[in-house]
PDB file of C-alpha atoms in Angstrom:
ATOM      1  CA  MET A  26       0.000   0.000   0.000  1.00 60.00           C
ATOM      2  CA  PRO A  27       1.659   3.282  -1.056  1.00 66.00           C
ATOM      3  CA  PRO A  28       1.758   6.096   1.514  1.00 71.00           C
ATOM      4  CA  ARG A  29      -0.963   8.670   1.164  1.00 71.00           C
ATOM      5  CA  GLU A  30       0.062  12.204   0.235  1.00 78.00           C
ATOM      6  CA  ALA A  31      -0.340  14.799   2.963  1.00 79.00           C
ATOM      7  CA  GLU A  32      -3.225  17.201   2.486  1.00 81.00           C
ATOM      8  CA  PRO A  33      -2.145  20.824   2.073  1.00 87.00           C
ATOM      9  CA  LEU A  34      -3.381  23.342   4.592  1.00 88.00           C
ATOM     10  CA  PRO A  35      -6.399  25.337   3.411  1.00 92.00           C
ATOM     11  CA  ILE A  36      -6.074  29.046   2.721  1.00 93.00           C
ATOM     12  CA  TRP A  37      -8.291  29.823   5.743  1.00 93.00           C
ATOM     13  CA  PHE A  38      -5.585  28.497   8.046  1.00 94.00           C
ATOM     14  CA  PHE A  39      -3.086  31.055   6.735  1.00 95.00           C
ATOM     15  CA  VAL A  40      -5.655  33.871   6.754  1.00 96.00           C
ATOM     16  CA  GLY A  41      -6.383  33.065  10.399  1.00 97.00           C
ATOM     17  CA  LEU A  42      -2.693  32.893  11.237  1.00 97.00           C
ATOM     18  CA  ILE A  43      -1.994  36.332   9.743  1.00 98.00           C
ATOM     19  CA  LEU A  44      -5.047  37.874  11.433  1.00 98.00           C
ATOM     20  CA  ALA A  45      -4.125  36.360  14.788  1.00 98.00           C
ATOM     21  CA  VAL A  46      -0.515  37.568  14.584  1.00 98.00           C
ATOM     22  CA  TYR A  47      -1.509  41.091  13.526  1.00 98.00           C
ATOM     23  CA  GLY A  48      -4.259  41.156  16.147  1.00 98.00           C
ATOM     24  CA  ALA A  49      -1.797  40.179  18.863  1.00 98.00           C
ATOM     25  CA  ILE A  50       0.622  42.901  17.740  1.00 98.00           C
ATOM     26  CA  VAL A  51      -2.070  45.609  17.638  1.00 97.00           C
ATOM     27  CA  LEU A  52      -3.570  44.471  20.944  1.00 97.00           C
ATOM     28  CA  GLY A  53      -0.141  44.430  22.577  1.00 97.00           C
ATOM     29  CA  ALA A  54       0.610  47.903  21.262  1.00 95.00           C
ATOM     30  CA  GLY A  55      -2.736  49.123  22.564  1.00 94.00           C
ATOM     31  CA  LEU A  56      -2.011  47.725  26.008  1.00 95.00           C
ATOM     32  CA  LEU A  57       1.611  48.844  26.297  1.00 95.00           C
ATOM     33  CA  MET A  58       1.631  52.235  24.606  1.00 93.00           C
ATOM     34  CA  PRO A  59      -0.166  55.317  25.923  1.00 90.00           C
ATOM     35  CA  PRO A  60      -3.104  56.420  23.766  1.00 84.00           C
ATOM     36  CA  ALA A  61      -2.444  59.215  21.285  1.00 83.00           C
ATOM     37  CA  HIS A  62      -3.941  62.627  21.943  1.00 89.00           C
ATOM     38  CA  THR A  63      -6.882  62.466  19.550  1.00 90.00           C
ATOM     39  CA  VAL A  64     -10.580  63.186  19.885  1.00 92.00           C
ATOM     40  CA  LEU A  65     -11.613  59.560  20.430  1.00 90.00           C
ATOM     41  CA  ALA A  66      -8.511  58.342  22.276  1.00 89.00           C
ATOM     42  CA  HIS A  67     -10.582  57.405  25.312  1.00 90.00           C
ATOM     43  CA  LEU A  68     -12.193  54.590  23.255  1.00 92.00           C
ATOM     44  CA  ARG A  69      -8.809  52.869  22.833  1.00 93.00           C
ATOM     45  CA  PRO A  70      -9.300  51.728  19.197  1.00 94.00           C
ATOM     46  CA  ALA A  71      -6.120  49.630  19.244  1.00 94.00           C
ATOM     47  CA  LEU A  72      -7.642  47.425  21.938  1.00 95.00           C
ATOM     48  CA  TRP A  73     -10.880  46.997  20.009  1.00 96.00           C
ATOM     49  CA  TRP A  74      -9.251  46.321  16.633  1.00 97.00           C
ATOM     50  CA  GLY A  75      -6.536  44.109  18.094  1.00 97.00           C
ATOM     51  CA  GLY A  76      -9.096  42.032  19.974  1.00 97.00           C
ATOM     52  CA  THR A  77     -11.374  41.820  16.938  1.00 98.00           C
ATOM     53  CA  MET A  78      -8.546  40.685  14.672  1.00 98.00           C
ATOM     54  CA  LEU A  79      -7.348  38.168  17.261  1.00 98.00           C
ATOM     55  CA  VAL A  80     -10.827  36.632  17.622  1.00 98.00           C
ATOM     56  CA  ALA A  81     -11.359  36.582  13.848  1.00 98.00           C
ATOM     57  CA  GLY A  82      -7.957  34.945  13.422  1.00 98.00           C
ATOM     58  CA  ALA A  83      -8.831  32.262  15.961  1.00 97.00           C
ATOM     59  CA  ILE A  84     -12.110  31.570  14.142  1.00 97.00           C
ATOM     60  CA  PHE A  85     -10.372  31.270  10.768  1.00 97.00           C
ATOM     61  CA  LEU A  86      -7.663  29.046  12.261  1.00 96.00           C
ATOM     62  CA  ALA A  87     -10.366  26.755  13.641  1.00 95.00           C
ATOM     63  CA  ILE A  88     -12.163  26.701  10.280  1.00 94.00           C
ATOM     64  CA  GLY A  89      -8.911  25.832   8.527  1.00 93.00           C
ATOM     65  CA  LEU A  90      -8.027  23.025  10.917  1.00 91.00           C
ATOM     66  CA  VAL A  91     -11.533  21.544  10.961  1.00 90.00           C
ATOM     67  CA  GLY A  92     -11.697  21.782   7.161  1.00 81.00           C
ATOM     68  CA  ARG A  93      -8.424  19.931   6.851  1.00 79.00           C
ATOM     69  CA  ARG A  94      -9.558  17.168   9.195  1.00 78.00           C
ATOM     70  CA  GLY A  95     -12.866  16.914   7.361  1.00 74.00           C
ATOM     71  CA  ALA A  96     -11.115  16.609   4.000  1.00 71.00           C
ATOM     72  CA  ALA A  97      -8.757  13.945   5.370  1.00 68.00           C
ATOM     73  CA  ALA A  98     -11.669  11.979   6.838  1.00 70.00           C
ATOM     74  CA  ALA A  99     -13.633  12.179   3.580  1.00 70.00           C
ATOM     75  CA  ALA A 100     -10.683  11.056   1.424  1.00 64.00           C
ATOM     76  CA  PRO A 101     -11.182   7.550   0.051  1.00 63.00           C
ATOM     77  CA  THR A 102      -8.870   4.875   1.391  1.00 59.00           C
ATOM     78  CA  ASP A 103      -7.772   1.562  -0.064  1.00 58.00           C
ATOM     79  CA  GLU A 104     -10.172  -0.294   2.235  1.00 58.00           C
ATOM     80  CA  ALA A 105     -13.205   1.699   1.122  1.00 54.00           C
ATOM     81  CA  PRO A 106     -14.945   0.639  -2.104  1.00 57.00           C
ATOM     82  CA  GLU A 107     -14.451   4.138  -3.533  1.00 57.00           C
ATOM     83  CA  GLY A 108     -10.711   3.896  -2.997  1.00 55.00           C
ATOM     84  CA  ARG A 109     -10.087   0.509  -4.554  1.00 56.00           C
ATOM     85  CA  ARG A 110      -8.155   0.562  -7.747  1.00 59.00           C
ATOM     86  CA  GLU A 111      -8.543  -1.986 -10.436  1.00 57.00           C
ATOM     87  CA  GLN A 112      -5.480  -4.106 -10.671  1.00 56.00           C
ATOM     88  CA  GLN A 113      -3.836  -4.124 -14.071  1.00 56.00           C
ATOM     89  CA  GLY A 114      -2.616  -7.370 -15.000  1.00 51.00           C
TER      90      GLY A 114
END
């Protein structure tokens, strides 16, 4: 039985990874740096946007990982009738 090829990661995994990393950076900057002197500085937009991007990144990471597992589970195997190959001979 030949080894099965590894499934590539879906694009949603990488989208989630980028969003989570950027969200963590923006959230960290919002927590560590003093707010700028602007009209709406009291709303702390870096905290809101950093948290939003971090949560969205976590959701997309979960979608990507679940989608990969679902694709691997749905792939036909040699034992399943759909995966059997006719032997040439």
